[in-house]
mmCIF file with all atom_site columns, C-alpha atoms in Angstrom:
data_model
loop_
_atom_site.group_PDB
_atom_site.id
_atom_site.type_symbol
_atom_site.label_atom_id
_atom_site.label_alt_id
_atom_site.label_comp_id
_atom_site.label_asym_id
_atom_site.label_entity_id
_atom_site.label_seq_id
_atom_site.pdbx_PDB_ins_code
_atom_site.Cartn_x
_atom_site.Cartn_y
_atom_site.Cartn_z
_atom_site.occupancy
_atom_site.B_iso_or_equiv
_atom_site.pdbx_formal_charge
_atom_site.auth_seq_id
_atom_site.auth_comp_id
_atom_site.auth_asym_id
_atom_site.auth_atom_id
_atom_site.pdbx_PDB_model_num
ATOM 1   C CA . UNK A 1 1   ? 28.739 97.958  45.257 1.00 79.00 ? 1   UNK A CA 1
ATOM 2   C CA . UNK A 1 2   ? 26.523 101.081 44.271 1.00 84.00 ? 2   UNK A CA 1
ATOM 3   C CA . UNK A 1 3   ? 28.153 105.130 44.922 1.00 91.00 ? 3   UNK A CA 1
ATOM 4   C CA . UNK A 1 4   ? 25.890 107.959 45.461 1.00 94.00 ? 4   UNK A CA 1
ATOM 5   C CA . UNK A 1 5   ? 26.647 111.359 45.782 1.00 96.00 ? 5   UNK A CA 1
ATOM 6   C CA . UNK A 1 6   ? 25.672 112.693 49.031 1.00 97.00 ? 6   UNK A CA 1
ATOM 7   C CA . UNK A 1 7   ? 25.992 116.693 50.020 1.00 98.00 ? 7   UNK A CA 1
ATOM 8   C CA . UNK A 1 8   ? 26.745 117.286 53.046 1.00 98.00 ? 8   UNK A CA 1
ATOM 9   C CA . UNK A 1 9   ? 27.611 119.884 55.466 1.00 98.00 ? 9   UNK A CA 1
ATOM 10  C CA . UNK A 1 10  ? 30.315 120.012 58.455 1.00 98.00 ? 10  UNK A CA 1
ATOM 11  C CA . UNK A 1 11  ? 29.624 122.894 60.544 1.00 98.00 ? 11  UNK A CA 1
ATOM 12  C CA . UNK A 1 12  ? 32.372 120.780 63.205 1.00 97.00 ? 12  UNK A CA 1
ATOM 13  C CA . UNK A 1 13  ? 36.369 120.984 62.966 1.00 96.00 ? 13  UNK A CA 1
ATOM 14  C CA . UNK A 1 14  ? 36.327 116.896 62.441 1.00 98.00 ? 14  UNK A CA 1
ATOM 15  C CA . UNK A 1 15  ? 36.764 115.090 59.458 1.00 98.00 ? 15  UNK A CA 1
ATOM 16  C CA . UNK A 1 16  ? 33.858 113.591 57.342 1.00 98.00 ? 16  UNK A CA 1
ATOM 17  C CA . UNK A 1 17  ? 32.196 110.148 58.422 1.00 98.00 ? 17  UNK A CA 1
ATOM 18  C CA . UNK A 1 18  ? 34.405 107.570 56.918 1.00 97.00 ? 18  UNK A CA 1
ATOM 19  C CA . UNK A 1 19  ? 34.675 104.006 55.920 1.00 96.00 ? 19  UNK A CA 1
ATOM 20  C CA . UNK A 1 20  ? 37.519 102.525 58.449 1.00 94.00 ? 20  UNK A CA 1
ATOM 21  C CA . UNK A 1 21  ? 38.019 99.952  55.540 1.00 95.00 ? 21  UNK A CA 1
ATOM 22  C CA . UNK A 1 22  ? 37.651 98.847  52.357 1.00 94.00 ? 22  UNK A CA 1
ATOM 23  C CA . UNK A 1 23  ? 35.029 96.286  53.033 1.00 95.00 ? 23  UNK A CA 1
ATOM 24  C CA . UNK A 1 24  ? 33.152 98.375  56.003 1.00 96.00 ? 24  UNK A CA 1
ATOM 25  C CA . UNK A 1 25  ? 29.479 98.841  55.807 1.00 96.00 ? 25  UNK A CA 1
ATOM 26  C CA . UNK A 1 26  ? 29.651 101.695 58.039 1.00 97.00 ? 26  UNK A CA 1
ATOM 27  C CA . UNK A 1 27  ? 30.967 105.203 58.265 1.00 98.00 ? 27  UNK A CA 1
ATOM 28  C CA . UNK A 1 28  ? 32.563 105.765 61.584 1.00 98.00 ? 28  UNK A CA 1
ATOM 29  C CA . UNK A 1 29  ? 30.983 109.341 62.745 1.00 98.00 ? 29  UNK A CA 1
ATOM 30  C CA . UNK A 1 30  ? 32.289 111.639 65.379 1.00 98.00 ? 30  UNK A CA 1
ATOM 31  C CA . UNK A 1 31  ? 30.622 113.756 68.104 1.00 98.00 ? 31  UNK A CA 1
ATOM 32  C CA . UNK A 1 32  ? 30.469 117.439 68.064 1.00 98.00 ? 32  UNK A CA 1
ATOM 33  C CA . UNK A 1 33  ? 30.705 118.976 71.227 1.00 98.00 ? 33  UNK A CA 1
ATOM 34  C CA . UNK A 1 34  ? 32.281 122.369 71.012 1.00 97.00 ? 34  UNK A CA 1
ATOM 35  C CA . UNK A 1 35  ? 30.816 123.093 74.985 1.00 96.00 ? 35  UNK A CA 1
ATOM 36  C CA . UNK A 1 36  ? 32.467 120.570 76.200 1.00 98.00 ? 36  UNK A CA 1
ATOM 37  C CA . UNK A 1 37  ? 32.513 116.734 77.131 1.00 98.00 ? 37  UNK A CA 1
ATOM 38  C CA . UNK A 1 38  ? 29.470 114.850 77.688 1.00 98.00 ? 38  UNK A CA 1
ATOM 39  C CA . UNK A 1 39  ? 28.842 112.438 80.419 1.00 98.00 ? 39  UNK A CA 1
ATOM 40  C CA . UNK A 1 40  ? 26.614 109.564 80.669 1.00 98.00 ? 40  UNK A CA 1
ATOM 41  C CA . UNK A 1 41  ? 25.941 107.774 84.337 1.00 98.00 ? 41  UNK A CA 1
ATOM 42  C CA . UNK A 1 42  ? 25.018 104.206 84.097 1.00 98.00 ? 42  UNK A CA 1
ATOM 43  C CA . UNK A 1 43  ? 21.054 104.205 82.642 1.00 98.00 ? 43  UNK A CA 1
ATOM 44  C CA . UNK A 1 44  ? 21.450 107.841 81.263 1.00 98.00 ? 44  UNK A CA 1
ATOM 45  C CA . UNK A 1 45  ? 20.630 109.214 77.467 1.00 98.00 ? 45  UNK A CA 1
ATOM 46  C CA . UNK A 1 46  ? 21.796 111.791 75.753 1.00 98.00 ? 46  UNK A CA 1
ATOM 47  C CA . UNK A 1 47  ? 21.481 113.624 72.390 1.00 98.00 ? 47  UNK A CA 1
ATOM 48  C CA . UNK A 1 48  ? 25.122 113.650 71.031 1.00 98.00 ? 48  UNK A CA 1
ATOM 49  C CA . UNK A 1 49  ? 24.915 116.286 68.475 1.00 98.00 ? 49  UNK A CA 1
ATOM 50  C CA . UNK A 1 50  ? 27.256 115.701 64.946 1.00 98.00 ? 50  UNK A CA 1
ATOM 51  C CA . UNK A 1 51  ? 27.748 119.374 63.433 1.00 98.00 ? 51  UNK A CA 1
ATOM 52  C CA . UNK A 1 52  ? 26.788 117.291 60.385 1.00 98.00 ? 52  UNK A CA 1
ATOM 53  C CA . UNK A 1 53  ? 23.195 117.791 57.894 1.00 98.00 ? 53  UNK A CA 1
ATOM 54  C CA . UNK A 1 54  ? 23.086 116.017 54.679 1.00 98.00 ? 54  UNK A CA 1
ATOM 55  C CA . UNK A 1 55  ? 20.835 115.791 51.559 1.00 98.00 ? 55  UNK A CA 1
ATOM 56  C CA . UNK A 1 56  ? 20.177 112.209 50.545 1.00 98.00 ? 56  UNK A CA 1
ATOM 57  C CA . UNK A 1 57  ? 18.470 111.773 47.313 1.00 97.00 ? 57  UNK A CA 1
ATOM 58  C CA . UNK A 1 58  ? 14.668 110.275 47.619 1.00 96.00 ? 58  UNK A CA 1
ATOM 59  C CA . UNK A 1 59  ? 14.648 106.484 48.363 1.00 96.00 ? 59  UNK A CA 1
ATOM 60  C CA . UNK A 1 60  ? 17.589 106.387 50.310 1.00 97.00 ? 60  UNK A CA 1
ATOM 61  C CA . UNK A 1 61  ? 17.942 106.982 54.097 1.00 98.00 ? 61  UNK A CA 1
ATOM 62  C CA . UNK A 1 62  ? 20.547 107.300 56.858 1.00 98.00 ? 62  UNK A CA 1
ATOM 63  C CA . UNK A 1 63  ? 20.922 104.660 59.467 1.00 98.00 ? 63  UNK A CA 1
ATOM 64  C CA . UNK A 1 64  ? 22.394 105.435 63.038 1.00 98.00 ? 64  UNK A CA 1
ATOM 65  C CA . UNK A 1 65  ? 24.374 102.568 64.324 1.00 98.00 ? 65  UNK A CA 1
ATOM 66  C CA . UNK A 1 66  ? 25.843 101.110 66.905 1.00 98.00 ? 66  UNK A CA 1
ATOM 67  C CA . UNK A 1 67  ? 30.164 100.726 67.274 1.00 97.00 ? 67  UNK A CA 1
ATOM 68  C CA . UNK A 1 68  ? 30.680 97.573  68.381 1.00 96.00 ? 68  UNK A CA 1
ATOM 69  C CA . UNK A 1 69  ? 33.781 98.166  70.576 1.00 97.00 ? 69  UNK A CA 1
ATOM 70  C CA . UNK A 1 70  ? 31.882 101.081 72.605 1.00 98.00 ? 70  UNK A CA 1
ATOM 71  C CA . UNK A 1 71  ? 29.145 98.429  73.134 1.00 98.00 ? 71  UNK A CA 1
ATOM 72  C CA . UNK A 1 72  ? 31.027 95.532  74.062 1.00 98.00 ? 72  UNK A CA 1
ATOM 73  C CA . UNK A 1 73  ? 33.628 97.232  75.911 1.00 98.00 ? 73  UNK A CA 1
ATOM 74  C CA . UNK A 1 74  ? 31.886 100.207 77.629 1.00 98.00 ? 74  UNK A CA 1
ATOM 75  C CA . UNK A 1 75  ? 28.013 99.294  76.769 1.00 98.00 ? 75  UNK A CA 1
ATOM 76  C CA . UNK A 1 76  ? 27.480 102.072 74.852 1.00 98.00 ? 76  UNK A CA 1
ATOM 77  C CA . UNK A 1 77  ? 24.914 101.917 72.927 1.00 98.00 ? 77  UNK A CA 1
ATOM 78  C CA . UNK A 1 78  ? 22.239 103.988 70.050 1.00 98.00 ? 78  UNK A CA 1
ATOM 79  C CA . UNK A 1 79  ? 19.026 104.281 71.773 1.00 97.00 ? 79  UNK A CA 1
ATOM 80  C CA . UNK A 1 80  ? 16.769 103.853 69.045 1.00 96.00 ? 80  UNK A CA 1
ATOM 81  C CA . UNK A 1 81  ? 19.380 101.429 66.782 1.00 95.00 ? 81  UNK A CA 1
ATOM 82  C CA . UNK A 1 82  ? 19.002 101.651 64.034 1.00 95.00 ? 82  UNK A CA 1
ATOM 83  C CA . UNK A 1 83  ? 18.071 105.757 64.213 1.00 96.00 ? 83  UNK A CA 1
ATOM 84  C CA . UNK A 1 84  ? 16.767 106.835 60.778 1.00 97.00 ? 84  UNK A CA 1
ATOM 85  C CA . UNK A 1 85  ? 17.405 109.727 59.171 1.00 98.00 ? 85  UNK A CA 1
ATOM 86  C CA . UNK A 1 86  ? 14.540 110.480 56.378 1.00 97.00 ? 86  UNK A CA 1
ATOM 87  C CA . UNK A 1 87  ? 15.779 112.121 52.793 1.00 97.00 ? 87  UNK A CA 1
ATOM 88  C CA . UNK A 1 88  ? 13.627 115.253 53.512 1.00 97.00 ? 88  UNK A CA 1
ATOM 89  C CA . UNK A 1 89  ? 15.111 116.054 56.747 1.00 98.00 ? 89  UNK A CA 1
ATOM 90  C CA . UNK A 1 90  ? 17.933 118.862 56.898 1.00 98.00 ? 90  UNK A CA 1
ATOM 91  C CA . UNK A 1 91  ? 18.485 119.654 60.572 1.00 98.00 ? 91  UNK A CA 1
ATOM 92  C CA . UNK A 1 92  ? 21.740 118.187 61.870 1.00 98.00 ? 92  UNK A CA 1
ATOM 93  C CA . UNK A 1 93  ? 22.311 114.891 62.840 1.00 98.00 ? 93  UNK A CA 1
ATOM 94  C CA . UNK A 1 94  ? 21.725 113.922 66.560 1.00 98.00 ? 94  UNK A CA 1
ATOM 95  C CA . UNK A 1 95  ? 22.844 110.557 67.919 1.00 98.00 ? 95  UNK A CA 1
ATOM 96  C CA . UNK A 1 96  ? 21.000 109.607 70.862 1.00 98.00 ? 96  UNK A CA 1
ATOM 97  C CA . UNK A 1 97  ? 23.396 107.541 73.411 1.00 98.00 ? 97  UNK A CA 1
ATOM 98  C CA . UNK A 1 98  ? 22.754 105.341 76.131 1.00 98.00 ? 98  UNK A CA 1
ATOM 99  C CA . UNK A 1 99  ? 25.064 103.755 78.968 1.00 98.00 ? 99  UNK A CA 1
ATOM 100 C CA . UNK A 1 100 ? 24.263 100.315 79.712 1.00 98.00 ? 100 UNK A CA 1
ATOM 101 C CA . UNK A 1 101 ? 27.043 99.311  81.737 1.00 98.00 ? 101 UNK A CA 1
ATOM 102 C CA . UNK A 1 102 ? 28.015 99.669  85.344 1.00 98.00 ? 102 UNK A CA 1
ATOM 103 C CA . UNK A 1 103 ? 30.760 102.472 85.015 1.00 98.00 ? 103 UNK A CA 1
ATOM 104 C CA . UNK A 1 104 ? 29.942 106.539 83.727 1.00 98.00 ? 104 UNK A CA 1
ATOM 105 C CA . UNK A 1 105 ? 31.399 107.120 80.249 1.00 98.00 ? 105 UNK A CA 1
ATOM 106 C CA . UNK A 1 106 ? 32.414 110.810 78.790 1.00 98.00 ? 106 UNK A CA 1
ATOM 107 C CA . UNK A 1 107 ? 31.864 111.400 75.409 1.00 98.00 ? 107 UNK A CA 1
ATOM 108 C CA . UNK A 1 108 ? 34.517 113.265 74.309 1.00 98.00 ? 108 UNK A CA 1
ATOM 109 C CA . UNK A 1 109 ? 34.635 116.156 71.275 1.00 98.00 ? 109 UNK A CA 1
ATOM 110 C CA . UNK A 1 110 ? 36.062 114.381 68.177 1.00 98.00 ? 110 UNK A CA 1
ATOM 111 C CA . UNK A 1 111 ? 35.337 110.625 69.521 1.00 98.00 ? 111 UNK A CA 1
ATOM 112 C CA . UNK A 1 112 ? 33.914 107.843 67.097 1.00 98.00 ? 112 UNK A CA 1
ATOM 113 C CA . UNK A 1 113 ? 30.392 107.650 68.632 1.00 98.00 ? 113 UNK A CA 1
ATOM 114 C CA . UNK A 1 114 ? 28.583 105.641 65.717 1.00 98.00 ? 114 UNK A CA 1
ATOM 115 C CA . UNK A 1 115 ? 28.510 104.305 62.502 1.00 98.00 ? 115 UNK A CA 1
ATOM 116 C CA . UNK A 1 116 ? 25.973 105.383 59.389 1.00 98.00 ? 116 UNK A CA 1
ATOM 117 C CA . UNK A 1 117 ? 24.948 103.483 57.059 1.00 98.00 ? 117 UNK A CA 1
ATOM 118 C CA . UNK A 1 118 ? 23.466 104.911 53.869 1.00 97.00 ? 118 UNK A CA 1
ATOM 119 C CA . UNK A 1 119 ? 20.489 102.503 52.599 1.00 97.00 ? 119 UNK A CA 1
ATOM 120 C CA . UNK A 1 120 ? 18.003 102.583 49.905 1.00 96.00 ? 120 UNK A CA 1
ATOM 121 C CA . UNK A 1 121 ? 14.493 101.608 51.047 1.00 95.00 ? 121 UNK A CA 1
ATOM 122 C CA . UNK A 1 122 ? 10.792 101.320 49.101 1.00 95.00 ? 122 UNK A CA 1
ATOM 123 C CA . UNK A 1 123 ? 7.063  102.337 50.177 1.00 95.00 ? 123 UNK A CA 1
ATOM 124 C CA . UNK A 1 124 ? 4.706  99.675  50.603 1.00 96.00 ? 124 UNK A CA 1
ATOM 125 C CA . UNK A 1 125 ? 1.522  99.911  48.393 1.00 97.00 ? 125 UNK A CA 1
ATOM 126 C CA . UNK A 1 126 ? -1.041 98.001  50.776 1.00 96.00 ? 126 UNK A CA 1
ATOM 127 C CA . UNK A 1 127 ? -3.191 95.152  49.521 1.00 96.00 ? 127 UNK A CA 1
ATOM 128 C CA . UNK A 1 128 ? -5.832 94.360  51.676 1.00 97.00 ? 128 UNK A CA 1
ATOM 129 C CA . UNK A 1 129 ? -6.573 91.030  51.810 1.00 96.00 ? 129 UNK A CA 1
ATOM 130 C CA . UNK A 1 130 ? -8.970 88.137  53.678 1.00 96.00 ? 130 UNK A CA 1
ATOM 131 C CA . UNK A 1 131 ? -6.045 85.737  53.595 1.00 95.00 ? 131 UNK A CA 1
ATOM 132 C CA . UNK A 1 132 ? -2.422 84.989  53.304 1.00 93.00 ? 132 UNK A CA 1
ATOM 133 C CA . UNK A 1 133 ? -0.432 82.348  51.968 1.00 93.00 ? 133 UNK A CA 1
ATOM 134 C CA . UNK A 1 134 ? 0.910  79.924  54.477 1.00 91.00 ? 134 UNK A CA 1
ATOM 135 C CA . UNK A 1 135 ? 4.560  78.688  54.903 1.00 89.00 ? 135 UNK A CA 1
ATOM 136 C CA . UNK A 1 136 ? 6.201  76.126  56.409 1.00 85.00 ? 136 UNK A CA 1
ATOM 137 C CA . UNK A 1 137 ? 6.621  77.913  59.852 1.00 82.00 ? 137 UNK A CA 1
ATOM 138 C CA . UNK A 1 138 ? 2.814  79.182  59.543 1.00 83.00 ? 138 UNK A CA 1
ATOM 139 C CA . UNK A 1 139 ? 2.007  81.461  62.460 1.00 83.00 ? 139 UNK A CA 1
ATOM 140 C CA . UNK A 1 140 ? 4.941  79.820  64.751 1.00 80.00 ? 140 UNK A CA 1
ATOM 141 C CA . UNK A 1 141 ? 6.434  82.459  66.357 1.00 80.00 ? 141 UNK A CA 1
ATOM 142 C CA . UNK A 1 142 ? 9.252  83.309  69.000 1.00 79.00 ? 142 UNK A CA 1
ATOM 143 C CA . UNK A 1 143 ? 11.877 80.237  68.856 1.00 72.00 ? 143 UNK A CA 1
ATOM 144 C CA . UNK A 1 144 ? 9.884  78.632  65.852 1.00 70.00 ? 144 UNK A CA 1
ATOM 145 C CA . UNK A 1 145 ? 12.828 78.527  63.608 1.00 68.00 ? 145 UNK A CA 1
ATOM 146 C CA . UNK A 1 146 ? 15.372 77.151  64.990 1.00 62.00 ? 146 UNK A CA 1
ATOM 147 C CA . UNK A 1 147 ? 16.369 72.967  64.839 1.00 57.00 ? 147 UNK A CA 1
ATOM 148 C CA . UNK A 1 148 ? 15.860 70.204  66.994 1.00 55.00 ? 148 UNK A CA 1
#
């Protein structure tokens, strides 16, 4: 398992993402809300907003994720999962939330509302080409790989 140093700043009163355990991909992050509780009606978005802006070093990026328990149990979901945050950006991290079940949900100040992931990534240099090597499951798409 590869460590980077990663600045960041906390402009919020909670603590820093963090790993829940040992073994977790994920940094559990909290919502910021210092003007109060947000909340979402069945089918509604909102921009949860972090207090949090960090400085990853080029070739890596941030991934916005999901919690499991708020999806299964609530349906609480990340809009655009997985959000990205690029290494040049330095505005603060915004975590866009959507209510996909039947019931409204608040958001509270402090609560776990997603995980990050910190990834490293590479550009593509194109290759134009006329052809393509096949495979075995050629151009078969939607249900071509499972058994019979």
């Amino acid at each position: 398992m590869d460590r980077i140093k990663v600045k960041i700043i906390n402009k919020s009163h909670h603590p820093l993402p963090s790993y829940g355990t040992p073994g977790a991909a994920g940094m559990d992050v909290r919502a910021y809300l210092p003007e109060g509780a947000v909340a979402l009606k069945p089918g509604q978005r909102a921009l949860i907003p972090t207090g949090l802006r960090i400085q990853l070093p080029q070739g890596y990026e941030c991934q916005i994720r999901p919690r499991s328990g708020l999806a299964l149990n609530y349906g609480i979901t990340v809009a655009n999962a997985p959000g990205t945050v690029d290494s040049d950006y330095r505005g603060e991290i915004g975590v866009i939330l959507i209510n996909l079940g039947q019931d409204d949900y608040v958001v509270n100040d402090g609560e776990r509302v997603c995980q990050m992931v910190i990834k490293q990534y590479s550009h593509v240099e194109w290759e134009e080409s006329v052809e393509i090597d096949n495979t075995v499951r050629g151009e078969g798409g939607f249900g071509h790989t499972g058994t019979e």
